[in-house]
Amino acid sequence: MDKNVEVFMDEIIRKNPGEKEFHQAVQEVVESLMPFIEKNPKYKKAKILERIAEPERVIMFRVPWLDDNGEIQINRGYRVQMNSAIGPYKGGLRLHPSVNLSILKFLAFEQVFKNSLTSLPIGGGKGGSNFDPKGKTDTEVMKFCQSFMTELFKHIGPDTDVPAGDIGVGGREIGYLFGQYKRLANEFTGILTGKSLNWGGSLIRPEATGYGCVYFAEEMLKTRKESFKDKICTVSGSGNVAQYTTEKLNQYGAKVVTLSDSSGMIYDPEGIDDKKLAYVMDLKNIKRGRIKEYAEEYNVDYYPDKRPWEIECDLAFPSATQNEINKKEAQKLIDNGVMGVAEGANMPTEADGVETFLDAKILYGPGKAANAGGVATSALEMTQNSQRLSWTREEVDKKLQWIMQNIHQSCVKYGKEGDFINYVSGANIAGFVKVADAMLDHGVV
Ligand code: NDP
Ligand code: 2IT
């Protein structure tokens, strides 16, 4: 490891003990940035890197609620307000039992660079709770959301911090959170994105992360004069991002052969066509069932506790969670001839897996570039809310496509290494410059 990176990381680890996901996210970025910063001493002198790795504010709070049996439940809520140099804090809320400060700090840190890459005026933040929505009734989810917002509402606002969905937070949760905010603040404002259409949401926001990821992959493919036609794709997860990645891949003539959840994966060599995808959407979004049921419905193989990376494919779309591809799995994908990996999830590949992809010189689109379409469309939702207007589906989709192409160009600009495009350093440097320059303008704050 570069000496400067080592010194920097020692300090990060000392200041943030035990936060391994946060260390991982910072290290990846710092490895890309250090050579650039050495060449641009103004950033070094102003200690931009040291400041960018320190959240502006972290809020942690108790979330008490009554379950359906009348028993008191206590969860922990968080909002990490990482950086507001280029706009109000923006980033999702995650509800999952694994949520802790390290995970939310890594996500908020990534979000700063991702949001900058979109070219829209949004800072970075992330929040959530260790609440597990699985197996809870609608009433319990509502009670949790109301209690969570009772504290969170003090810290957010349309020009301060605008949360959205992430794992475990979809339309239902955003509705309950919005309802409680409106009641407490006595204001109807765009304090959340991912809202329903009839009360301030944007068309295409539900689809945006998955569609955006496929648009980004399309740009990567074009650099090798390739297209999606007849490409075999593996997708992990079966939630929001996985579903709309599959939908767009189908539209582009590719064949998606896997989906998964935290219990296991299904392999459907015939492809998950639109009809089967409609079944998945109903299963996951309405019935809240398990992906195993797909295997029973369509008579295909189900592999408990397995991830899709051993299946031969041309393109892989990790769309479930962090660290879902280890080095061995990355190597297996390469050995099976994978041409590209586009990350719908945030940091789905472990650090040595990323190295494996870069060494093999495949098309590797890291999450902060490839999945930025979700937050970008959230920013478009904010714009529509400010204007009190709604754009058409075509308008929003066109803007999303343009944004993903633009992000790709930024990655090329900063990541070109001879014939190879290193999208990791490209995304990290491009995302950094805008935020760092704004911080320089704002003085020592
Ligand atoms: P959902 O809650 O809709 O779906 C998550 C999916 O991933 C589910 O299939 C879930 O399975 C699976 N999953 C979650 N945690 C784990 C785990 N620990 N191990 C294995 N599988 C797991 O979330 P999203 O689709 O919104 O998010 C997926 C990823 O995309 C996350 O990394 C998120 O941060 C990222 N992302 C999301 C954006 C958005 O707009 N929603 C934008 C950009 C990135 P199960 O149901 O069994 O838990
Ligand atoms: O990781 C992400 O970019 C998101 N979960 C979406 C955030 C947002 O504000 O739309």
Short mmCIF file of C-alpha atoms and ligand atoms in Angstrom, two decimals:
data_model
loop_
_atom_site.label_atom_id
_atom_site.label_comp_id
_atom_site.label_asym_id
_atom_site.label_seq_id
_atom_site.Cartn_x
_atom_site.Cartn_y
_atom_site.Cartn_z
CA MET A 1 0.00 0.00 0.00
CA ASP A 2 1.15 3.57 -0.77
CA LYS A 3 2.77 5.12 2.31
CA ASN A 4 0.45 8.16 2.33
CA VAL A 5 -2.61 5.93 2.09
CA GLU A 6 -1.30 3.82 4.95
CA VAL A 7 -0.77 6.86 7.19
CA PHE A 8 -4.20 8.22 6.31
CA MET A 9 -5.92 4.88 6.95
CA ASP A 10 -4.15 4.40 10.30
CA GLU A 11 -5.73 7.62 11.47
CA ILE A 12 -9.17 6.69 10.08
CA ILE A 13 -9.01 3.33 11.89
CA ARG A 14 -7.85 4.99 15.12
CA LYS A 15 -10.68 7.54 15.01
CA ASN A 16 -13.40 5.10 13.93
CA PRO A 17 -12.57 1.85 15.72
CA GLY A 18 -14.33 -1.32 14.60
CA GLU A 19 -16.15 0.34 11.68
CA LYS A 20 -14.90 -2.09 9.06
CA GLU A 21 -17.33 -1.22 6.25
CA PHE A 22 -16.51 2.47 6.71
CA HIS A 23 -12.77 1.73 6.61
CA GLN A 24 -13.27 -0.33 3.42
CA ALA A 25 -15.19 2.43 1.63
CA VAL A 26 -12.73 5.15 2.65
CA GLN A 27 -9.69 3.09 1.71
CA GLU A 28 -10.96 2.42 -1.80
CA VAL A 29 -11.57 6.12 -2.38
CA VAL A 30 -8.31 7.25 -0.81
CA GLU A 31 -6.29 4.78 -2.90
CA SER A 32 -7.75 6.38 -6.04
CA LEU A 33 -7.38 9.93 -4.80
CA MET A 34 -3.93 10.00 -3.22
CA PRO A 35 -1.94 10.30 -6.48
CA PHE A 36 -4.36 12.99 -7.68
CA ILE A 37 -4.05 14.94 -4.43
CA GLU A 38 -0.27 14.74 -4.50
CA LYS A 39 -0.46 16.40 -7.93
CA ASN A 40 -2.94 19.03 -6.68
CA PRO A 41 -1.47 20.37 -3.42
CA LYS A 42 -4.33 22.84 -2.84
CA TYR A 43 -6.49 19.93 -1.71
CA LYS A 44 -3.76 18.61 0.53
CA LYS A 45 -3.11 21.96 2.18
CA ALA A 46 -6.82 22.46 2.88
CA LYS A 47 -7.03 18.93 4.36
CA ILE A 48 -10.03 18.17 2.15
CA LEU A 49 -9.59 14.40 2.43
CA GLU A 50 -9.42 14.54 6.23
CA ARG A 51 -12.55 16.70 6.33
CA ILE A 52 -14.49 14.68 3.75
CA ALA A 53 -14.02 11.50 5.83
CA GLU A 54 -15.48 13.14 8.94
CA PRO A 55 -19.30 13.37 8.96
CA GLU A 56 -20.63 16.90 9.42
CA ARG A 57 -23.13 15.46 11.88
CA VAL A 58 -24.31 12.07 13.15
CA ILE A 59 -27.69 11.74 14.83
CA MET A 60 -28.52 8.60 16.83
CA PHE A 61 -31.80 8.14 18.58
CA ARG A 62 -34.16 5.77 20.36
CA VAL A 63 -37.13 4.47 18.37
CA PRO A 64 -39.70 2.98 20.74
CA TRP A 65 -42.93 1.50 19.36
CA LEU A 66 -45.73 -0.86 20.39
CA ASP A 67 -46.05 -4.13 18.49
CA ASP A 68 -49.38 -5.83 17.71
CA ASN A 69 -49.25 -7.71 21.04
CA GLY A 70 -48.99 -4.45 22.94
CA GLU A 71 -45.35 -5.13 23.79
CA ILE A 72 -42.81 -2.29 23.72
CA GLN A 73 -40.06 -2.64 21.08
CA ILE A 74 -36.95 -0.49 21.03
CA ASN A 75 -34.85 0.10 17.92
CA ARG A 76 -32.02 2.47 17.21
CA GLY A 77 -32.39 5.17 14.56
CA TYR A 78 -29.62 7.03 12.73
CA ARG A 79 -29.02 9.81 10.25
CA VAL A 80 -25.48 10.40 9.07
CA GLN A 81 -25.22 13.89 7.52
CA MET A 82 -21.92 13.46 5.76
CA ASN A 83 -21.36 16.44 3.47
CA SER A 84 -23.45 19.43 2.38
CA ALA A 85 -20.87 21.33 0.32
CA ILE A 86 -22.82 21.08 -2.95
CA GLY A 87 -26.40 20.76 -1.74
CA PRO A 88 -28.71 19.49 1.01
CA TYR A 89 -27.85 16.06 2.43
CA LYS A 90 -29.44 13.41 0.22
CA GLY A 91 -29.51 9.65 0.56
CA GLY A 92 -31.67 6.74 1.52
CA LEU A 93 -32.93 5.17 4.72
CA ARG A 94 -32.16 1.50 5.29
CA LEU A 95 -34.25 -0.75 7.55
CA HIS A 96 -32.41 -4.00 8.15
CA PRO A 97 -31.30 -5.85 11.31
CA SER A 98 -27.64 -5.52 10.24
CA VAL A 99 -27.76 -1.69 10.27
CA ASN A 100 -25.13 -0.08 12.48
CA LEU A 101 -23.07 3.09 12.45
CA SER A 102 -20.29 1.60 10.33
CA ILE A 103 -22.67 0.54 7.56
CA LEU A 104 -24.45 3.89 7.50
CA LYS A 105 -21.17 5.83 7.51
CA PHE A 106 -19.87 3.80 4.57
CA LEU A 107 -23.11 4.39 2.70
CA ALA A 108 -23.14 8.13 3.50
CA PHE A 109 -19.50 8.42 2.43
CA GLU A 110 -20.16 6.70 -0.90
CA GLN A 111 -23.23 8.85 -1.36
CA VAL A 112 -21.18 12.08 -1.28
CA PHE A 113 -19.17 11.03 -4.36
CA LYS A 114 -22.14 9.43 -6.11
CA ASN A 115 -24.33 12.49 -5.69
CA SER A 116 -21.56 14.75 -6.95
CA LEU A 117 -21.19 12.52 -10.04
CA THR A 118 -24.84 13.04 -10.96
CA SER A 119 -23.97 16.72 -11.68
CA LEU A 120 -27.03 17.74 -9.62
CA PRO A 121 -26.88 19.91 -6.46
CA ILE A 122 -27.14 17.27 -3.73
CA GLY A 123 -24.91 16.59 -0.73
CA GLY A 124 -24.51 13.16 0.86
CA GLY A 125 -26.22 11.44 3.78
CA LYS A 126 -27.70 8.11 4.82
CA GLY A 127 -29.83 6.84 7.66
CA GLY A 128 -31.94 4.01 8.90
CA SER A 129 -32.46 1.60 11.73
CA ASN A 130 -31.82 -1.95 12.84
CA PHE A 131 -35.60 -2.50 12.63
CA ASP A 132 -36.42 -5.65 10.61
CA PRO A 133 -39.53 -5.13 8.45
CA LYS A 134 -39.64 -8.88 7.60
CA GLY A 135 -42.56 -10.62 9.26
CA LYS A 136 -44.03 -7.36 10.62
CA THR A 137 -47.62 -6.36 9.93
CA ASP A 138 -48.46 -3.14 8.07
CA THR A 139 -49.60 -1.65 11.39
CA GLU A 140 -46.28 -2.46 13.04
CA VAL A 141 -44.32 -0.98 10.13
CA MET A 142 -46.49 2.15 10.36
CA LYS A 143 -45.96 2.50 14.10
CA PHE A 144 -42.22 2.10 13.70
CA CYS A 145 -42.11 4.68 10.87
CA GLN A 146 -44.17 7.17 12.91
CA SER A 147 -41.87 6.84 15.90
CA PHE A 148 -38.75 7.06 13.71
CA MET A 149 -40.00 10.24 12.03
CA THR A 150 -40.99 11.80 15.36
CA GLU A 151 -37.27 12.27 16.00
CA LEU A 152 -35.97 12.51 12.43
CA PHE A 153 -38.29 15.39 11.50
CA LYS A 154 -36.22 17.79 13.64
CA HIS A 155 -33.20 17.21 11.44
CA ILE A 156 -34.54 17.17 7.86
CA GLY A 157 -36.19 19.63 5.49
CA PRO A 158 -36.41 20.40 1.77
CA ASP A 159 -33.26 22.56 1.92
CA THR A 160 -31.53 20.66 4.74
CA ASP A 161 -31.74 16.91 4.28
CA VAL A 162 -34.01 14.87 2.01
CA PRO A 163 -34.05 11.10 2.74
CA ALA A 164 -35.42 8.39 0.43
CA GLY A 165 -35.63 4.60 0.27
CA ASP A 166 -32.94 1.92 0.43
CA ILE A 167 -33.04 -1.72 1.61
CA GLY A 168 -36.32 -2.32 3.44
CA VAL A 169 -37.74 1.11 2.59
CA GLY A 170 -40.07 1.33 -0.40
CA GLY A 171 -43.31 3.11 -1.24
CA ARG A 172 -45.16 1.84 1.83
CA GLU A 173 -42.57 3.12 4.32
CA ILE A 174 -42.06 6.45 2.51
CA GLY A 175 -45.84 6.97 2.77
CA TYR A 176 -45.95 6.40 6.53
CA LEU A 177 -42.84 8.55 7.08
CA PHE A 178 -44.24 11.38 4.95
CA GLY A 179 -47.62 11.27 6.71
CA GLN A 180 -45.99 11.66 10.10
CA TYR A 181 -43.68 14.47 8.95
CA LYS A 182 -46.62 16.40 7.50
CA ARG A 183 -48.52 16.03 10.74
CA LEU A 184 -45.61 17.16 12.94
CA ALA A 185 -44.39 20.03 10.79
CA ASN A 186 -47.81 21.10 9.48
CA GLU A 187 -46.19 21.47 6.06
CA PHE A 188 -46.61 19.71 2.73
CA THR A 189 -43.09 19.86 1.36
CA GLY A 190 -40.70 17.59 -0.52
CA ILE A 191 -38.81 16.25 2.49
CA LEU A 192 -38.62 12.72 1.11
CA THR A 193 -38.24 11.30 -2.38
CA GLY A 194 -39.66 8.07 -3.71
CA LYS A 195 -43.14 9.40 -2.90
CA SER A 196 -46.25 8.05 -4.60
CA LEU A 197 -47.37 9.82 -7.76
CA ASN A 198 -50.58 11.19 -6.29
CA TRP A 199 -48.78 13.14 -3.55
CA GLY A 200 -45.60 14.52 -5.06
CA GLY A 201 -43.67 11.55 -6.42
CA SER A 202 -41.90 11.42 -9.76
CA LEU A 203 -42.55 9.04 -12.61
CA ILE A 204 -39.58 6.70 -13.19
CA ARG A 205 -38.22 7.07 -9.62
CA PRO A 206 -39.15 3.45 -8.74
CA GLU A 207 -37.45 2.21 -11.91
CA ALA A 208 -34.52 4.65 -11.84
CA THR A 209 -31.76 2.73 -10.05
CA GLY A 210 -32.20 -0.45 -12.09
CA TYR A 211 -32.79 1.34 -15.40
CA GLY A 212 -29.87 3.69 -14.70
CA CYS A 213 -27.57 0.77 -13.97
CA VAL A 214 -28.44 -0.82 -17.32
CA TYR A 215 -27.96 2.54 -19.11
CA PHE A 216 -24.53 2.80 -17.50
CA ALA A 217 -23.66 -0.77 -18.52
CA GLU A 218 -24.79 0.08 -22.06
CA GLU A 219 -22.26 2.93 -22.16
CA MET A 220 -19.54 0.58 -20.91
CA LEU A 221 -20.47 -1.98 -23.58
CA LYS A 222 -20.32 0.66 -26.32
CA THR A 223 -16.63 1.27 -25.51
CA ARG A 224 -16.06 -2.31 -26.72
CA LYS A 225 -18.56 -2.06 -29.57
CA GLU A 226 -20.86 -4.49 -27.78
CA SER A 227 -24.59 -4.48 -27.00
CA PHE A 228 -27.00 -6.38 -24.74
CA LYS A 229 -28.46 -8.49 -27.52
CA ASP A 230 -28.60 -12.15 -26.34
CA LYS A 231 -26.24 -11.52 -23.43
CA ILE A 232 -26.69 -13.86 -20.47
CA CYS A 233 -27.00 -11.82 -17.27
CA THR A 234 -26.90 -12.79 -13.62
CA VAL A 235 -28.71 -10.51 -11.17
CA SER A 236 -28.63 -10.84 -7.38
CA GLY A 237 -31.33 -9.63 -5.02
CA SER A 238 -35.01 -9.50 -5.94
CA GLY A 239 -35.98 -6.11 -4.53
CA ASN A 240 -36.41 -2.72 -6.16
CA VAL A 241 -33.04 -2.53 -7.92
CA ALA A 242 -32.97 -6.17 -9.08
CA GLN A 243 -36.52 -6.00 -10.45
CA TYR A 244 -36.04 -2.93 -12.63
CA THR A 245 -32.58 -4.03 -13.75
CA THR A 246 -34.24 -7.22 -15.01
CA GLU A 247 -37.07 -5.28 -16.67
CA LYS A 248 -34.68 -3.05 -18.63
CA LEU A 249 -32.37 -5.95 -19.55
CA ASN A 250 -35.38 -7.77 -20.99
CA GLN A 251 -36.32 -4.68 -23.02
CA TYR A 252 -32.76 -4.63 -24.39
CA GLY A 253 -32.87 -8.25 -25.53
CA ALA A 254 -30.66 -9.73 -22.82
CA LYS A 255 -31.55 -12.84 -20.82
CA VAL A 256 -31.59 -12.71 -17.01
CA VAL A 257 -31.09 -16.16 -15.51
CA THR A 258 -30.81 -15.59 -11.74
CA LEU A 259 -32.36 -13.70 -8.84
CA SER A 260 -31.78 -14.14 -5.12
CA ASP A 261 -32.71 -13.05 -1.62
CA SER A 262 -31.01 -13.47 1.73
CA SER A 263 -32.12 -17.13 1.86
CA GLY A 264 -30.84 -18.33 -1.52
CA MET A 265 -30.97 -18.05 -5.31
CA ILE A 266 -32.96 -19.33 -8.26
CA TYR A 267 -31.46 -20.29 -11.61
CA ASP A 268 -33.79 -20.15 -14.59
CA PRO A 269 -31.79 -20.96 -17.75
CA GLU A 270 -34.79 -20.11 -19.94
CA GLY A 271 -34.68 -16.54 -18.67
CA ILE A 272 -36.85 -14.47 -16.35
CA ASP A 273 -39.15 -12.95 -18.97
CA ASP A 274 -41.68 -10.16 -18.34
CA LYS A 275 -44.40 -12.55 -17.24
CA LYS A 276 -42.15 -14.23 -14.69
CA LEU A 277 -40.89 -10.82 -13.57
CA ALA A 278 -44.48 -9.73 -12.92
CA TYR A 279 -44.78 -12.80 -10.70
CA VAL A 280 -41.60 -11.77 -8.83
CA MET A 281 -42.89 -8.21 -8.34
CA ASP A 282 -46.16 -9.48 -6.90
CA LEU A 283 -44.32 -12.03 -4.74
CA LYS A 284 -41.83 -9.50 -3.34
CA ASN A 285 -43.73 -6.20 -3.28
CA ILE A 286 -47.24 -7.36 -2.37
CA LYS A 287 -47.09 -10.85 -0.86
CA ARG A 288 -43.66 -10.21 0.68
CA GLY A 289 -42.72 -13.84 0.06
CA ARG A 290 -39.40 -15.65 -0.58
CA ILE A 291 -37.63 -16.19 -3.94
CA LYS A 292 -37.76 -19.95 -3.29
CA GLU A 293 -41.44 -19.77 -4.30
CA TYR A 294 -40.34 -18.83 -7.85
CA ALA A 295 -38.56 -22.16 -8.15
CA GLU A 296 -41.74 -23.99 -7.17
CA GLU A 297 -43.91 -21.88 -9.51
CA TYR A 298 -41.68 -22.33 -12.58
CA ASN A 299 -40.06 -25.66 -11.79
CA VAL A 300 -36.46 -24.42 -11.80
CA ASP A 301 -33.56 -25.03 -9.41
CA TYR A 302 -33.34 -23.26 -6.05
CA TYR A 303 -30.02 -23.11 -4.21
CA PRO A 304 -30.39 -22.28 -0.52
CA ASP A 305 -27.68 -19.99 0.92
CA LYS A 306 -26.09 -19.52 -2.51
CA ARG A 307 -25.25 -16.38 -4.46
CA PRO A 308 -25.46 -16.29 -8.28
CA TRP A 309 -21.77 -15.82 -9.08
CA GLU A 310 -20.96 -19.40 -10.04
CA ILE A 311 -23.41 -19.31 -12.94
CA GLU A 312 -21.82 -18.66 -16.32
CA CYS A 313 -22.76 -15.23 -17.67
CA ASP A 314 -21.68 -12.37 -19.93
CA LEU A 315 -22.70 -9.63 -17.51
CA ALA A 316 -23.30 -9.57 -13.76
CA PHE A 317 -25.49 -7.13 -11.85
CA PRO A 318 -25.03 -7.42 -8.08
CA SER A 319 -28.17 -5.73 -6.73
CA ALA A 320 -28.65 -6.98 -3.16
CA THR A 321 -26.21 -5.67 -0.57
CA GLN A 322 -22.60 -4.85 0.41
CA ASN A 323 -19.81 -7.44 0.21
CA GLU A 324 -21.85 -10.01 -1.71
CA ILE A 325 -18.97 -10.87 -4.10
CA ASN A 326 -15.74 -12.09 -2.55
CA LYS A 327 -12.40 -12.61 -4.31
CA LYS A 328 -13.14 -16.25 -5.06
CA GLU A 329 -16.48 -15.39 -6.62
CA ALA A 330 -14.93 -12.53 -8.60
CA GLN A 331 -12.34 -14.98 -9.93
CA LYS A 332 -15.07 -17.51 -10.78
CA LEU A 333 -16.91 -14.85 -12.79
CA ILE A 334 -13.70 -14.06 -14.68
CA ASP A 335 -12.93 -17.76 -15.27
CA ASN A 336 -16.43 -18.14 -16.68
CA GLY A 337 -15.71 -15.34 -19.15
CA VAL A 338 -17.69 -12.44 -17.70
CA MET A 339 -17.37 -9.31 -19.86
CA GLY A 340 -18.70 -6.75 -17.39
CA VAL A 341 -20.03 -6.13 -13.89
CA ALA A 342 -22.33 -3.20 -13.11
CA GLU A 343 -23.07 -2.63 -9.44
CA GLY A 344 -26.70 -1.84 -8.65
CA ALA A 345 -25.94 -2.33 -4.97
CA ASN A 346 -23.59 -0.19 -2.89
CA MET A 347 -20.11 -1.72 -2.44
CA PRO A 348 -21.25 -5.26 -3.33
CA THR A 349 -17.69 -6.36 -4.14
CA GLU A 350 -15.07 -6.92 -1.44
CA ALA A 351 -11.82 -4.97 -1.86
CA ASP A 352 -9.78 -7.89 -3.25
CA GLY A 353 -12.66 -8.77 -5.56
CA VAL A 354 -12.48 -5.26 -7.00
CA GLU A 355 -8.76 -5.77 -7.55
CA THR A 356 -9.49 -9.06 -9.32
CA PHE A 357 -11.90 -7.30 -11.71
CA LEU A 358 -9.46 -4.45 -12.38
CA ASP A 359 -6.54 -6.83 -12.96
CA ALA A 360 -8.63 -8.78 -15.46
CA LYS A 361 -9.51 -5.50 -17.20
CA ILE A 362 -13.17 -6.32 -17.56
CA LEU A 363 -15.80 -3.57 -17.77
CA TYR A 364 -16.27 -2.91 -14.06
CA GLY A 365 -18.76 -0.19 -13.08
CA PRO A 366 -18.59 0.51 -9.32
CA GLY A 367 -21.80 1.30 -7.44
CA LYS A 368 -21.21 4.98 -6.98
CA ALA A 369 -21.29 5.42 -10.75
CA ALA A 370 -23.52 2.57 -11.92
CA ASN A 371 -26.34 2.96 -9.38
CA ALA A 372 -26.40 6.78 -9.28
CA GLY A 373 -29.56 6.87 -11.41
CA GLY A 374 -31.73 6.36 -8.33
CA VAL A 375 -30.52 9.36 -6.42
CA ALA A 376 -30.29 11.42 -9.62
CA THR A 377 -33.99 10.82 -10.25
CA SER A 378 -34.64 11.68 -6.60
CA ALA A 379 -33.02 15.04 -7.33
CA LEU A 380 -35.34 15.37 -10.34
CA GLU A 381 -38.25 14.65 -7.99
CA MET A 382 -37.00 17.49 -5.74
CA THR A 383 -36.91 19.84 -8.73
CA GLN A 384 -40.47 18.94 -9.71
CA ASN A 385 -41.61 19.47 -6.09
CA SER A 386 -39.99 22.93 -5.99
CA GLN A 387 -41.67 23.86 -9.26
CA ARG A 388 -44.96 22.24 -8.17
CA LEU A 389 -44.99 20.49 -11.55
CA SER A 390 -44.85 16.90 -12.79
CA TRP A 391 -42.84 15.83 -15.78
CA THR A 392 -43.88 13.01 -18.11
CA ARG A 393 -42.38 9.54 -18.00
CA GLU A 394 -40.52 10.23 -21.24
CA GLU A 395 -39.05 13.50 -19.94
CA VAL A 396 -37.73 11.93 -16.75
CA ASP A 397 -36.42 8.83 -18.52
CA LYS A 398 -34.59 10.98 -21.08
CA LYS A 399 -32.98 13.03 -18.34
CA LEU A 400 -31.97 9.83 -16.54
CA GLN A 401 -30.35 8.45 -19.69
CA TRP A 402 -28.51 11.69 -20.25
CA ILE A 403 -27.27 11.72 -16.64
CA MET A 404 -25.97 8.14 -16.86
CA GLN A 405 -24.16 8.93 -20.12
CA ASN A 406 -22.69 12.01 -18.50
CA ILE A 407 -21.48 10.01 -15.49
CA HIS A 408 -19.89 7.55 -17.86
CA GLN A 409 -18.07 10.38 -19.64
CA SER A 410 -16.81 11.76 -16.32
CA CYS A 411 -15.44 8.32 -15.43
CA VAL A 412 -13.69 8.12 -18.79
CA LYS A 413 -12.25 11.62 -18.36
CA TYR A 414 -10.62 10.83 -15.02
CA GLY A 415 -10.19 7.06 -15.31
CA LYS A 416 -8.60 6.48 -18.71
CA GLU A 417 -5.39 4.44 -18.38
CA GLY A 418 -4.20 3.90 -21.94
CA ASP A 419 -6.76 1.64 -23.63
CA PHE A 420 -8.38 0.69 -20.34
CA ILE A 421 -11.00 2.67 -18.45
CA ASN A 422 -10.57 2.36 -14.70
CA TYR A 423 -14.10 3.30 -13.65
CA VAL A 424 -13.14 3.06 -9.96
CA SER A 425 -10.57 5.82 -10.00
CA GLY A 426 -12.57 7.70 -12.64
CA ALA A 427 -15.68 7.81 -10.44
CA ASN A 428 -13.74 8.59 -7.27
CA ILE A 429 -11.76 11.47 -8.76
CA ALA A 430 -14.64 12.95 -10.76
CA GLY A 431 -16.92 12.78 -7.71
CA PHE A 432 -14.25 14.30 -5.47
CA VAL A 433 -13.32 17.35 -7.55
CA LYS A 434 -16.71 19.09 -7.42
CA VAL A 435 -17.14 18.59 -3.68
CA ALA A 436 -13.52 19.50 -2.90
CA ASP A 437 -13.67 22.72 -4.93
CA ALA A 438 -16.89 23.73 -3.18
CA MET A 439 -15.23 23.08 0.19
CA LEU A 440 -12.27 25.25 -0.83
CA ASP A 441 -14.70 28.04 -1.74
CA HIS A 442 -16.47 27.78 1.62
CA GLY A 443 -13.32 28.19 3.73
CA VAL A 444 -12.51 26.26 6.87
CA VAL A 445 -15.96 24.88 7.74
P1 NDP B 1 -34.81 -3.95 -1.38
O1 NDP B 1 -35.08 -3.95 0.07
O2 NDP B 1 -35.90 -3.61 -2.33
O3 NDP B 1 -34.21 -5.35 -1.84
C1 NDP B 1 -33.06 -5.85 -1.27
C2 NDP B 1 -32.78 -7.22 -1.83
O4 NDP B 1 -31.48 -7.63 -1.43
C3 NDP B 1 -33.73 -8.28 -1.32
O5 NDP B 1 -33.87 -9.29 -2.28
C4 NDP B 1 -33.01 -8.80 -0.09
O6 NDP B 1 -33.37 -10.10 0.30
C5 NDP B 1 -31.57 -8.75 -0.55
N1 NDP B 1 -30.71 -8.56 0.61
C6 NDP B 1 -30.73 -7.53 1.49
N2 NDP B 1 -29.83 -7.70 2.46
C7 NDP B 1 -29.21 -8.85 2.17
C8 NDP B 1 -28.17 -9.56 2.80
N3 NDP B 1 -27.58 -9.11 3.91
N4 NDP B 1 -27.77 -10.73 2.22
C9 NDP B 1 -28.37 -11.20 1.09
N5 NDP B 1 -29.37 -10.57 0.47
C10 NDP B 1 -29.78 -9.41 1.00
O7 NDP B 1 -33.57 -2.93 -1.57
P2 NDP B 1 -33.05 -2.23 -2.89
O8 NDP B 1 -33.30 -3.07 -4.07
O9 NDP B 1 -33.55 -0.84 -2.87
O10 NDP B 1 -31.49 -2.15 -2.60
C11 NDP B 1 -30.57 -3.13 -3.06
C12 NDP B 1 -29.18 -2.53 -3.10
O11 NDP B 1 -29.17 -1.41 -3.98
C13 NDP B 1 -28.66 -2.00 -1.75
O12 NDP B 1 -27.26 -2.18 -1.72
C14 NDP B 1 -28.95 -0.50 -1.85
O13 NDP B 1 -28.11 0.26 -1.02
C15 NDP B 1 -28.65 -0.25 -3.32
N6 NDP B 1 -29.24 0.94 -3.92
C16 NDP B 1 -30.58 1.17 -3.86
C17 NDP B 1 -31.11 2.29 -4.46
C18 NDP B 1 -32.58 2.55 -4.49
O14 NDP B 1 -32.97 3.53 -5.12
N7 NDP B 1 -33.41 1.74 -3.88
C19 NDP B 1 -30.25 3.29 -5.11
C20 NDP B 1 -28.85 2.91 -5.18
C21 NDP B 1 -28.39 1.78 -4.58
P3 NDP B 1 -34.30 -10.32 1.59
O15 NDP B 1 -35.65 -9.86 1.16
O16 NDP B 1 -34.19 -11.75 1.90
O17 NDP B 1 -33.72 -9.43 2.68
O1 2IT B 2 -27.99 4.42 -2.36
C1 2IT B 2 -28.72 5.27 -2.92
O2 2IT B 2 -28.28 6.04 -3.77
C2 2IT B 2 -30.14 5.29 -2.55
N1 2IT B 2 -30.56 4.47 -1.75
C3 2IT B 2 -31.04 6.31 -3.14
C4 2IT B 2 -30.95 7.61 -2.40
C5 2IT B 2 -31.92 8.67 -2.80
O3 2IT B 2 -31.89 9.73 -2.14
O4 2IT B 2 -32.69 8.50 -3.74
#
